[in-house]
Amino acid sequence: MKPISSSVLIPFVIAPLFSFLWATSAHTHEDFLQCLALHAGNSTSSISQVIYTPFNSSYSSVLKFSIRNPRFSTPATPKPLVIITPLHVSQIQATIKCSQKHGMQIRVRSGGHDFEGLSYVSYVPFVIIDLINLRSINVDVENGTAWVEAGATIGEVYYRIAEKSRNFGFPAGVCPTVGVGGHFSGGGYGTMLRKYGLAADNIVDAQMIDVKGRILDRESMGEDLFWAIRGGGGASFGVIVAWKIKLVHVPSTVTVFTVNRNLEQNATKLVHRWQYVADKLDEDLFIRVILSAANSSQEGGRTIQASFKSLYLGGMDNLLSLMQESFPELGLVREDCTEMSWIESTLYLAGFPSGESLDVLLSRTLLTRPTFFKVKSDYVMEPIPEVGLEGIWERFYHKEAEEAELLLIPYGGRMSEISESAIPFPHRVGNIYKIQHSVFWEEEGIAASERHVNWIRRLYSYMAAYVSKSPRAAYINYRDLDIGTNSKEGNTSYRRASTWGTKYFKSNFNRLVHVKTMVDPTNFFRNEQSIPALSSW
């Protein structure tokens, strides 16, 4: 079974090409689009199916459809000269060739969830390859695998697996609209990471297009490049067009629960205790904590709410027994728990209301209206003392933190068994949990953005005493340009890139640079946090 359709190549006819250019005399557009017409193959369809320029009425809606953070969708935000929504890999090959020829950068967008907008924003002339049309999923139940095109979403993957078998699942993320192109290439974690590791730990093949326009699979790209794209960020090395994933077994019944506790209900001590047990629980049990400010029972007062949200790969009786043995302080009771199928649990953990149809997993629309946000990440290797937690609570009482939250993601289990160098993602044994720091706001304007971003930066500074050090580790899929960026000129030194690279990849950064230098020596595939190429190693 081939991951990409081998049907007749989509046409690029010269005549309809110029209908896109009636309102412009910009030679860059003309030359680039003529180049595409020459190199993308023969045609039976209109070019309007795959190319959008600022002079096309659909351009704005196509651009904005997958922008998940309005911070990067303002009038001042740089816009692409062209958006390509390829229907076939030949159109990606042509875009790579013509972008090199005409001096334009490429941004590749799968689901549009890059937290710093790097999949659809650049400050030099650029083209977006939007993979929204490359989203087929072919599930092979007999062999326990699936080929997934890079434009598919996590929700679509879950739905198509469950459509074929309720005995299989996949250990990817919670948000169903996230695209697999970026999610898998950055590692990708979800509620089964303690049982099965990351999404990238369960990738067995891939198909990508390199800087020379070649279509490569695992065998033809070699093990070094295959290693690099599974957790090292695929956009540094080429355009990922499909993944072959290994499905994982899930039981017929799983159990979920959500238990909310505030400060008046001993939340501080519960969170403190959670740190000592979360990574040591049975690997079938995942309990994350969501911390946020909330209204207290006292009029006009504020408190901190800790929401303990869990997936257990098994029945309720076993879960209650495990919790009584390992974390009795939480006070979990039968009434807190609900048994369901694994596929139903993906809706529950994504925040959908009870009774929601599984078809919602096929929607590419966010559950709520996009809001402005900024995210940072940390890893915790020693439990934060209660006094440290209380310092966090104090900062959550600030006005800017009204819609802020910390997500505490437990590690241990399978995550501690996999070597730090197995794939570029290095955050394995020794990590108790990961923190996602998030702040959200509705108010528009630069001043509002600065206030909220400065708040989370101050919180991040406060957290330095309690998190990993040398380096202070971070997660590539929680993109954060505050930790360092490449030179805007395009040629970035190893030393400069290592300021952020070692935080994401630790010692694996060296190997990533080596691979990059071999496969993209001119550093064509680049962005503010792409792996740099060196002229010599």
Coordinates of C-alpha atoms in Angstrom, one line a residue:
M1 CA 0.0 0.0 0.0
K2 CA 1.4 3.4 -1.0
P3 CA 1.0 6.3 1.3
I4 CA 0.5 8.8 -1.4
S5 CA -1.9 8.6 -4.3
S6 CA -0.2 7.6 -7.6
S7 CA -3.1 9.0 -9.7
V8 CA -2.5 11.3 -12.7
L9 CA -0.7 14.5 -11.7
I10 CA -2.8 17.6 -11.2
P11 CA -2.4 20.1 -14.1
F12 CA -0.7 23.4 -14.2
V13 CA -1.9 25.0 -17.5
I14 CA -0.3 28.2 -18.5
A15 CA -3.5 29.9 -19.7
P16 CA -5.5 29.8 -16.5
L17 CA -2.4 30.7 -14.6
F18 CA -2.5 34.3 -15.6
S19 CA -6.0 34.7 -14.4
F20 CA -4.5 34.9 -11.0
L21 CA -2.3 37.8 -12.0
W22 CA -4.8 40.2 -13.6
A23 CA -4.5 42.7 -10.7
T24 CA -0.7 42.7 -10.4
S25 CA 2.4 43.5 -12.3
A26 CA 4.7 42.0 -9.7
H27 CA 7.3 40.0 -11.6
T28 CA 8.0 37.8 -8.5
H29 CA 4.5 36.4 -8.6
E30 CA 4.6 36.0 -12.4
D31 CA 8.0 34.3 -12.5
F32 CA 7.2 32.0 -9.5
L33 CA 3.8 30.9 -10.8
Q34 CA 5.2 30.3 -14.3
C35 CA 7.9 28.2 -12.7
L36 CA 5.2 26.1 -11.0
A37 CA 3.4 25.7 -14.2
L38 CA 6.5 24.3 -15.9
H39 CA 7.5 21.9 -13.2
A40 CA 4.3 20.5 -11.6
G41 CA 3.3 18.1 -14.3
N42 CA 0.3 17.7 -16.7
S43 CA -3.2 18.7 -15.9
T44 CA -6.9 18.2 -16.1
S45 CA -7.9 20.6 -13.4
S46 CA -7.8 24.4 -12.8
I47 CA -4.8 25.9 -11.1
S48 CA -7.2 27.7 -8.8
Q49 CA -7.6 24.5 -6.9
V50 CA -4.1 24.6 -5.4
I51 CA -2.8 28.2 -5.7
Y52 CA -3.9 31.3 -3.8
T53 CA -2.4 34.8 -4.1
P54 CA -3.4 38.0 -2.4
F55 CA -5.3 38.8 -5.6
N56 CA -7.6 35.8 -5.2
S57 CA -10.8 36.2 -3.3
S58 CA -10.2 33.0 -1.2
Y59 CA -6.7 33.9 -0.2
S60 CA -7.6 35.5 3.2
S61 CA -9.9 32.7 4.2
V62 CA -7.4 30.0 3.3
L63 CA -4.6 31.8 5.2
K64 CA -6.7 32.3 8.3
F65 CA -8.4 28.9 8.4
S66 CA -5.5 27.2 10.2
I67 CA -4.2 30.2 12.2
R68 CA -4.7 29.1 15.8
N69 CA -3.1 32.0 17.6
P70 CA -4.5 35.5 16.6
R71 CA -1.2 37.0 17.8
F72 CA 0.1 36.1 14.4
S73 CA -2.9 37.3 12.4
T74 CA -2.9 41.0 12.6
P75 CA -2.6 43.6 9.8
A76 CA 1.1 44.0 10.6
T77 CA 1.8 40.3 10.4
P78 CA 3.8 39.4 7.2
K79 CA 1.7 37.5 4.7
P80 CA 2.8 34.8 2.2
L81 CA 3.2 35.8 -1.5
V82 CA 1.6 32.5 -2.4
I83 CA -0.3 29.7 -0.6
I84 CA -0.1 26.3 -2.2
T85 CA -2.6 23.6 -1.1
P86 CA -1.2 20.6 -3.0
L87 CA -3.3 17.7 -4.1
H88 CA -0.2 15.7 -5.1
V89 CA 3.4 15.5 -4.1
S90 CA 4.5 16.8 -7.6
Q91 CA 3.1 20.2 -6.6
I92 CA 5.3 20.2 -3.4
Q93 CA 8.3 19.2 -5.5
A94 CA 7.6 22.1 -7.9
T95 CA 7.2 24.6 -5.0
I96 CA 10.5 23.6 -3.5
K97 CA 12.3 23.9 -6.8
C98 CA 10.7 27.3 -7.7
S99 CA 11.1 28.7 -4.2
Q100 CA 14.8 28.1 -4.4
K101 CA 15.1 29.5 -7.9
H102 CA 13.2 32.7 -7.0
G103 CA 14.7 33.3 -3.5
M104 CA 11.6 32.6 -1.4
Q105 CA 11.4 30.7 1.9
I106 CA 8.9 27.9 2.5
R107 CA 6.6 27.5 5.5
V108 CA 4.9 24.1 5.8
R109 CA 1.5 24.1 7.6
S110 CA -0.3 20.9 8.7
G111 CA -2.7 22.0 11.5
G112 CA -1.4 25.5 12.2
H113 CA -0.8 24.9 15.9
D114 CA 2.8 26.2 16.0
F115 CA 2.8 28.3 19.2
E116 CA 4.9 31.0 17.6
G117 CA 3.3 30.9 14.2
L118 CA 6.4 29.6 12.4
S119 CA 4.3 27.4 10.1
Y120 CA 2.7 30.4 8.5
V121 CA 4.7 33.5 9.2
S122 CA 8.1 34.7 8.0
Y123 CA 9.8 38.1 7.9
V124 CA 11.3 37.5 4.4
P125 CA 9.4 36.7 1.2
F126 CA 7.8 33.3 1.6
V127 CA 5.4 30.7 0.4
I128 CA 3.1 28.5 2.5
I129 CA 2.7 24.9 1.6
D130 CA -0.6 24.1 3.3
L131 CA -1.1 20.3 3.5
I132 CA -4.8 20.5 4.2
N133 CA -5.6 18.4 1.1
L134 CA -3.1 15.7 1.9
R135 CA -5.0 14.0 4.7
S136 CA -5.7 10.4 3.7
I137 CA -5.4 7.7 6.4
N138 CA -5.0 4.0 5.4
V139 CA -5.4 1.7 8.4
D140 CA -4.0 -1.8 8.1
V141 CA -5.6 -3.7 11.1
E142 CA -4.0 -7.0 10.1
N143 CA -0.5 -5.6 10.5
G144 CA -1.3 -3.1 13.2
T145 CA -0.1 -0.1 11.2
A146 CA -1.4 2.9 9.3
W147 CA -0.1 5.3 6.7
V148 CA -1.2 8.8 7.6
E149 CA -0.7 11.8 5.3
A150 CA 0.8 14.9 7.0
G151 CA -2.2 17.1 6.5
A152 CA -4.4 14.8 8.7
T153 CA -5.3 15.8 12.2
I154 CA -5.0 13.8 15.4
G155 CA -8.8 13.6 15.6
E156 CA -9.0 12.1 12.1
V157 CA -6.4 9.6 13.0
Y158 CA -8.2 8.4 16.1
Y159 CA -11.5 8.3 14.2
R160 CA -10.2 6.2 11.3
I161 CA -8.5 3.8 13.6
A162 CA -11.6 3.2 15.7
E163 CA -13.6 2.9 12.4
K164 CA -11.6 -0.2 11.6
S165 CA -11.0 -1.6 15.1
R166 CA -11.9 -0.8 18.7
N167 CA -8.8 -2.8 19.9
F168 CA -6.3 -0.3 18.5
G169 CA -5.4 3.3 19.3
F170 CA -2.4 5.6 19.0
P171 CA -0.4 7.5 21.7
A172 CA -0.7 11.1 20.3
G173 CA -2.1 14.3 21.7
V174 CA -5.4 15.5 23.3
C175 CA -6.3 18.3 20.9
P176 CA -8.1 16.7 17.9
T177 CA -7.4 19.7 15.5
V178 CA -3.6 19.4 15.8
G179 CA -2.0 18.3 12.5
V180 CA 0.2 15.2 12.5
G181 CA 2.9 16.8 10.3
G182 CA 4.2 19.0 13.1
H183 CA 2.9 17.0 16.1
F184 CA 4.7 13.8 15.2
S185 CA 7.9 15.5 14.0
G186 CA 8.3 17.2 17.4
G187 CA 7.7 14.1 19.4
G188 CA 4.0 14.3 20.1
Y189 CA 2.6 13.2 23.5
G190 CA -0.8 12.2 24.9
T191 CA -2.5 10.4 27.7
M192 CA -0.9 7.1 26.8
L193 CA 2.7 8.3 26.9
R194 CA 3.4 6.4 30.2
K195 CA 2.2 3.1 28.5
Y196 CA 3.6 3.5 25.0
G197 CA 5.8 6.6 24.9
L198 CA 5.5 9.4 22.3
A199 CA 3.8 9.4 18.9
A200 CA 7.3 9.6 17.4
D201 CA 8.4 6.5 19.3
N202 CA 5.8 4.6 17.3
I203 CA 6.6 5.7 13.8
V204 CA 8.1 3.0 11.6
D205 CA 8.4 4.7 8.2
A206 CA 7.9 8.1 6.6
Q207 CA 7.7 9.8 3.3
M208 CA 9.3 13.2 2.7
I209 CA 10.6 15.5 0.0
D210 CA 14.1 16.8 0.4
V211 CA 15.8 19.9 -0.8
K212 CA 16.6 18.2 -4.2
G213 CA 12.9 17.4 -4.7
R214 CA 13.4 13.7 -4.2
I215 CA 10.7 11.6 -2.6
L216 CA 12.3 9.6 0.2
D217 CA 11.1 6.8 2.5
R218 CA 12.9 5.3 5.4
E219 CA 15.1 3.1 3.3
S220 CA 16.1 5.8 0.8
M221 CA 16.6 8.6 3.3
G222 CA 18.7 6.4 5.6
E223 CA 18.6 5.9 9.4
D224 CA 20.2 9.3 10.3
L225 CA 17.5 11.4 8.6
F226 CA 14.8 9.0 9.7
W227 CA 16.0 9.5 13.3
A228 CA 16.1 13.3 12.9
I229 CA 12.6 13.8 11.7
R230 CA 11.0 11.8 14.6
G231 CA 11.3 14.5 17.3
G232 CA 13.8 16.9 15.7
G233 CA 11.3 19.0 13.9
G234 CA 10.7 17.9 10.3
A235 CA 10.6 21.4 8.9
S236 CA 14.4 21.7 9.2
F237 CA 15.0 18.8 6.8
G238 CA 12.3 18.9 4.1
V239 CA 8.6 18.5 3.7
I240 CA 7.1 15.5 5.5
V241 CA 4.2 14.2 3.4
A242 CA 3.2 10.9 5.2
W243 CA 4.0 8.8 8.3
K244 CA 3.6 5.1 8.8
I245 CA 2.6 4.5 12.4
K246 CA 2.5 1.5 14.6
L247 CA -0.9 1.1 16.3
V248 CA -1.1 0.2 19.9
H249 CA -3.5 -2.1 21.8
V250 CA -6.2 -0.5 23.9
P251 CA -8.6 -2.4 26.2
S252 CA -12.3 -2.6 25.4
T253 CA -13.0 -0.5 28.5
V254 CA -11.1 2.4 29.9
T255 CA -12.0 4.6 32.8
V256 CA -11.8 8.4 33.1
F257 CA -12.2 10.9 35.9
T258 CA -11.9 14.6 36.8
V259 CA -11.5 15.6 40.4
N260 CA -11.4 19.3 41.2
R261 CA -9.9 20.7 44.4
N262 CA -9.3 24.3 45.5
L263 CA -7.1 25.7 48.3
E264 CA -9.9 25.3 50.8
Q265 CA -10.0 21.6 49.9
N266 CA -6.3 21.1 50.4
A267 CA -5.2 21.6 46.8
T268 CA -1.6 22.6 47.8
K269 CA -1.0 19.4 49.7
L270 CA -2.6 17.3 47.0
V271 CA -0.5 18.8 44.2
H272 CA 2.6 18.5 46.4
R273 CA 1.8 14.8 47.0
W274 CA 1.0 14.2 43.3
Q275 CA 4.6 15.0 42.5
Y276 CA 5.8 12.0 44.5
V277 CA 3.4 9.5 42.9
A278 CA 2.5 10.6 39.4
D279 CA 5.6 9.1 37.7
K280 CA 5.5 5.9 39.8
L281 CA 1.9 4.9 39.2
D282 CA 1.0 1.9 37.2
E283 CA 1.9 2.7 33.5
D284 CA -1.8 2.2 32.6
L285 CA -2.7 5.2 34.8
F286 CA -2.2 8.8 33.6
I287 CA -3.2 11.7 35.9
R288 CA -2.4 15.2 34.7
V289 CA -3.1 18.3 36.8
I290 CA -4.4 21.6 35.5
L291 CA -3.8 24.6 37.7
S292 CA -5.7 27.8 37.3
A293 CA -7.2 30.7 39.3
A294 CA -10.9 30.5 40.2
N295 CA -13.6 32.3 42.2
S296 CA -13.7 31.2 45.8
S297 CA -16.7 30.6 48.0
Q298 CA -16.0 34.0 49.6
E299 CA -17.7 36.9 47.8
G300 CA -15.2 38.6 45.5
G301 CA -12.4 36.2 46.6
R302 CA -10.1 34.2 44.4
T303 CA -8.6 30.7 44.9
I304 CA -6.5 28.2 43.0
Q305 CA -8.2 25.2 41.5
A306 CA -6.3 22.0 40.8
S307 CA -8.1 19.7 38.3
F308 CA -6.9 16.1 38.4
K309 CA -7.9 14.6 35.0
S310 CA -7.1 11.0 34.3
L311 CA -7.2 8.1 31.8
Y312 CA -6.9 4.5 33.1
L313 CA -6.5 1.7 30.6
G314 CA -8.8 -0.6 32.4
G315 CA -12.0 -0.9 34.4
M316 CA -13.2 1.2 37.3
D317 CA -12.7 -1.5 40.0
N318 CA -9.0 -1.8 39.2
L319 CA -8.6 1.9 39.1
L320 CA -10.2 2.5 42.5
S321 CA -7.9 -0.2 44.0
L322 CA -4.8 1.4 42.5
M323 CA -5.8 4.9 43.6
Q324 CA -6.5 3.6 47.2
E325 CA -3.1 2.1 47.2
S326 CA -1.0 4.8 45.6
F327 CA -2.9 8.1 46.0
P328 CA -5.6 7.8 48.6
E329 CA -5.2 11.5 49.5
L330 CA -7.2 12.5 46.4
G331 CA -10.2 10.8 47.8
L332 CA -11.4 9.3 44.5
V333 CA -14.7 7.5 44.7
R334 CA -16.8 5.5 42.3
E335 CA -19.1 8.4 41.5
D336 CA -16.1 10.4 40.1
C337 CA -15.4 7.7 37.5
T338 CA -16.9 6.8 34.1
E339 CA -16.2 3.7 32.0
M340 CA -16.2 4.1 28.3
S341 CA -14.3 3.0 25.1
W342 CA -10.9 4.4 24.3
I343 CA -12.2 6.3 21.4
E344 CA -14.9 7.9 23.6
S345 CA -12.2 8.9 26.0
T346 CA -10.5 11.0 23.4
L347 CA -13.6 13.2 23.3
Y348 CA -13.8 13.4 27.1
L349 CA -10.1 14.3 27.5
A350 CA -10.4 16.9 24.7
G351 CA -13.2 18.6 26.7
F352 CA -16.2 17.7 24.6
P353 CA -19.5 17.4 26.5
S354 CA -21.0 14.0 27.3
G355 CA -22.9 12.5 24.4
E356 CA -21.0 14.3 21.7
S357 CA -20.9 12.4 18.4
L358 CA -17.5 10.8 17.4
D359 CA -17.9 12.7 14.1
V360 CA -16.6 15.8 15.9
L361 CA -13.2 14.3 15.7
L362 CA -13.3 14.9 11.9
S363 CA -13.9 18.6 12.4
R364 CA -10.9 20.9 11.9
T365 CA -12.6 23.8 13.7
L366 CA -11.5 24.6 17.3
L367 CA -13.9 23.8 20.1
T368 CA -13.8 27.4 21.2
R369 CA -13.0 30.7 19.5
P370 CA -9.2 31.2 19.1
T371 CA -7.8 33.6 21.7
F372 CA -4.4 35.3 22.0
F373 CA -1.9 33.1 23.9
K374 CA 1.7 32.6 24.9
V375 CA 3.1 29.2 26.0
K376 CA 6.3 28.2 27.7
S377 CA 7.6 24.8 28.9
D378 CA 9.7 23.3 31.7
Y379 CA 10.7 19.9 33.1
V380 CA 10.7 19.1 36.8
M381 CA 13.2 16.6 38.2
E382 CA 12.7 17.2 41.9
P383 CA 9.3 17.9 43.6
I384 CA 8.5 21.5 44.1
P385 CA 8.1 22.2 47.8
E386 CA 4.9 23.6 49.1
V387 CA 6.4 27.0 49.6
G388 CA 7.3 27.0 45.9
L389 CA 3.8 26.1 44.9
E390 CA 2.4 28.9 47.1
G391 CA 4.7 31.3 45.2
I392 CA 3.0 30.2 42.0
W393 CA -0.5 30.7 43.5
E394 CA 0.5 34.3 44.4
R395 CA 1.3 35.1 40.7
F396 CA -2.0 33.6 39.6
Y397 CA -3.9 36.2 41.5
H398 CA -2.6 38.9 39.1
K399 CA -5.1 40.4 36.7
E400 CA -3.1 39.1 33.6
A401 CA -3.5 35.5 35.0
E402 CA -7.3 35.4 34.9
E403 CA -7.1 33.0 31.9
A404 CA -3.7 31.4 32.7
E405 CA -3.0 27.8 33.6
L406 CA -0.3 25.4 34.3
L407 CA -0.5 21.8 32.9
L408 CA 1.5 19.2 34.8
I409 CA 2.1 16.2 32.6
P410 CA 3.4 13.0 34.4
Y411 CA 6.3 11.0 33.0
G412 CA 7.7 7.7 34.2
G413 CA 6.6 4.3 32.9
R414 CA 7.6 3.7 29.3
M415 CA 9.1 7.2 29.0
S416 CA 11.8 6.3 31.5
E417 CA 12.7 3.1 29.6
I418 CA 13.5 4.7 26.3
S419 CA 17.0 6.0 25.8
E420 CA 17.5 9.8 25.6
S421 CA 19.2 9.3 22.2
A422 CA 16.6 6.9 20.7
I423 CA 15.1 9.8 18.8
P424 CA 15.9 13.5 19.1
F425 CA 13.4 14.0 21.9
P426 CA 15.7 13.6 25.0
H427 CA 13.4 14.1 28.0
R428 CA 13.2 10.7 29.5
V429 CA 14.4 9.1 32.7
G430 CA 14.8 11.5 35.7
N431 CA 11.9 13.7 34.7
I432 CA 8.9 13.6 37.1
Y433 CA 6.7 15.7 34.9
K434 CA 6.6 18.4 32.3
I435 CA 5.0 21.8 32.8
Q436 CA 3.1 23.7 30.1
H437 CA 2.8 27.4 31.2
S438 CA 0.0 29.1 29.3
V439 CA -1.6 32.5 29.4
F440 CA -4.7 33.5 27.3
W441 CA -6.4 36.8 26.7
E442 CA -9.2 38.3 24.6
E443 CA -8.2 42.0 24.5
E444 CA -6.7 43.1 21.2
G445 CA -3.7 45.4 20.8
I446 CA 0.0 45.5 21.4
A447 CA -0.3 46.8 25.0
A448 CA -2.5 43.9 26.0
S449 CA -0.2 41.4 24.4
E450 CA 2.8 42.9 26.2
R451 CA 1.1 42.8 29.6
H452 CA 0.2 39.1 29.3
V453 CA 3.5 38.0 27.7
N454 CA 5.4 39.8 30.4
W455 CA 3.4 38.1 33.1
I456 CA 4.2 34.6 31.8
R457 CA 7.9 35.6 31.5
R458 CA 7.9 36.7 35.1
L459 CA 6.3 33.4 36.1
Y460 CA 8.9 31.5 34.0
S461 CA 11.7 33.5 35.8
Y462 CA 10.2 32.5 39.2
M463 CA 10.1 28.8 38.2
A464 CA 13.8 28.7 37.4
A465 CA 14.7 27.6 40.9
Y466 CA 12.4 24.5 40.7
V467 CA 13.0 23.1 37.2
S468 CA 15.7 21.4 35.2
K469 CA 19.1 23.1 34.8
S470 CA 22.1 23.1 32.5
P471 CA 20.2 23.2 30.3
R472 CA 16.8 24.4 31.4
A473 CA 15.0 21.9 29.2
A474 CA 12.0 22.8 26.9
Y475 CA 9.7 20.9 24.5
I476 CA 10.0 21.7 20.8
N477 CA 6.3 21.4 20.2
Y478 CA 5.7 24.1 22.8
R479 CA 7.6 26.5 20.6
D480 CA 9.1 29.4 22.5
L481 CA 11.2 32.0 20.8
D482 CA 12.1 33.6 24.1
I483 CA 14.7 30.9 24.7
G484 CA 16.7 31.8 21.6
T485 CA 16.5 32.3 17.8
N486 CA 18.6 32.0 14.7
S487 CA 20.0 34.9 12.8
K488 CA 17.5 36.6 10.5
E489 CA 20.1 36.7 7.8
G490 CA 19.8 32.9 7.3
N491 CA 23.3 31.8 8.3
T492 CA 23.3 31.0 12.0
S493 CA 26.4 29.8 13.9
Y494 CA 26.3 26.6 15.9
R495 CA 27.0 28.5 19.0
R496 CA 24.0 30.8 18.6
A497 CA 21.6 28.0 17.6
S498 CA 22.8 25.9 20.5
T499 CA 21.3 28.4 23.0
W500 CA 17.9 27.1 22.1
G501 CA 18.8 23.8 20.5
T502 CA 20.3 22.2 23.6
K503 CA 17.2 23.2 25.6
Y504 CA 15.0 21.3 23.2
F505 CA 17.3 18.4 22.3
K506 CA 20.2 18.4 24.9
S507 CA 23.1 16.4 23.5
N508 CA 21.1 15.2 20.5
F509 CA 21.4 18.7 19.1
N510 CA 24.9 17.8 17.8
R511 CA 23.6 14.9 15.8
L512 CA 20.8 17.0 14.4
V513 CA 23.2 19.6 13.1
H514 CA 25.3 16.8 11.5
V515 CA 22.2 15.4 9.8
K516 CA 21.1 18.8 8.6
T517 CA 24.5 19.6 7.2
M518 CA 24.4 16.3 5.2
V519 CA 20.9 16.7 3.8
D520 CA 20.4 20.5 3.4
P521 CA 23.9 22.0 3.3
T522 CA 22.7 25.4 1.9
N523 CA 20.2 25.7 4.8
F524 CA 17.2 26.2 2.5
F525 CA 14.7 24.8 5.0
R526 CA 15.0 27.3 7.8
N527 CA 13.1 29.4 10.3
E528 CA 13.8 31.2 13.6
Q529 CA 14.4 27.9 15.3
S530 CA 15.4 25.5 12.6
I531 CA 18.5 23.2 12.9
P532 CA 21.4 25.1 11.3
A533 CA 23.7 23.7 8.6
L534 CA 27.4 24.0 9.0
S535 CA 29.8 24.4 6.1
S536 CA 32.0 21.8 7.8
W537 CA 31.6 19.5 10.8

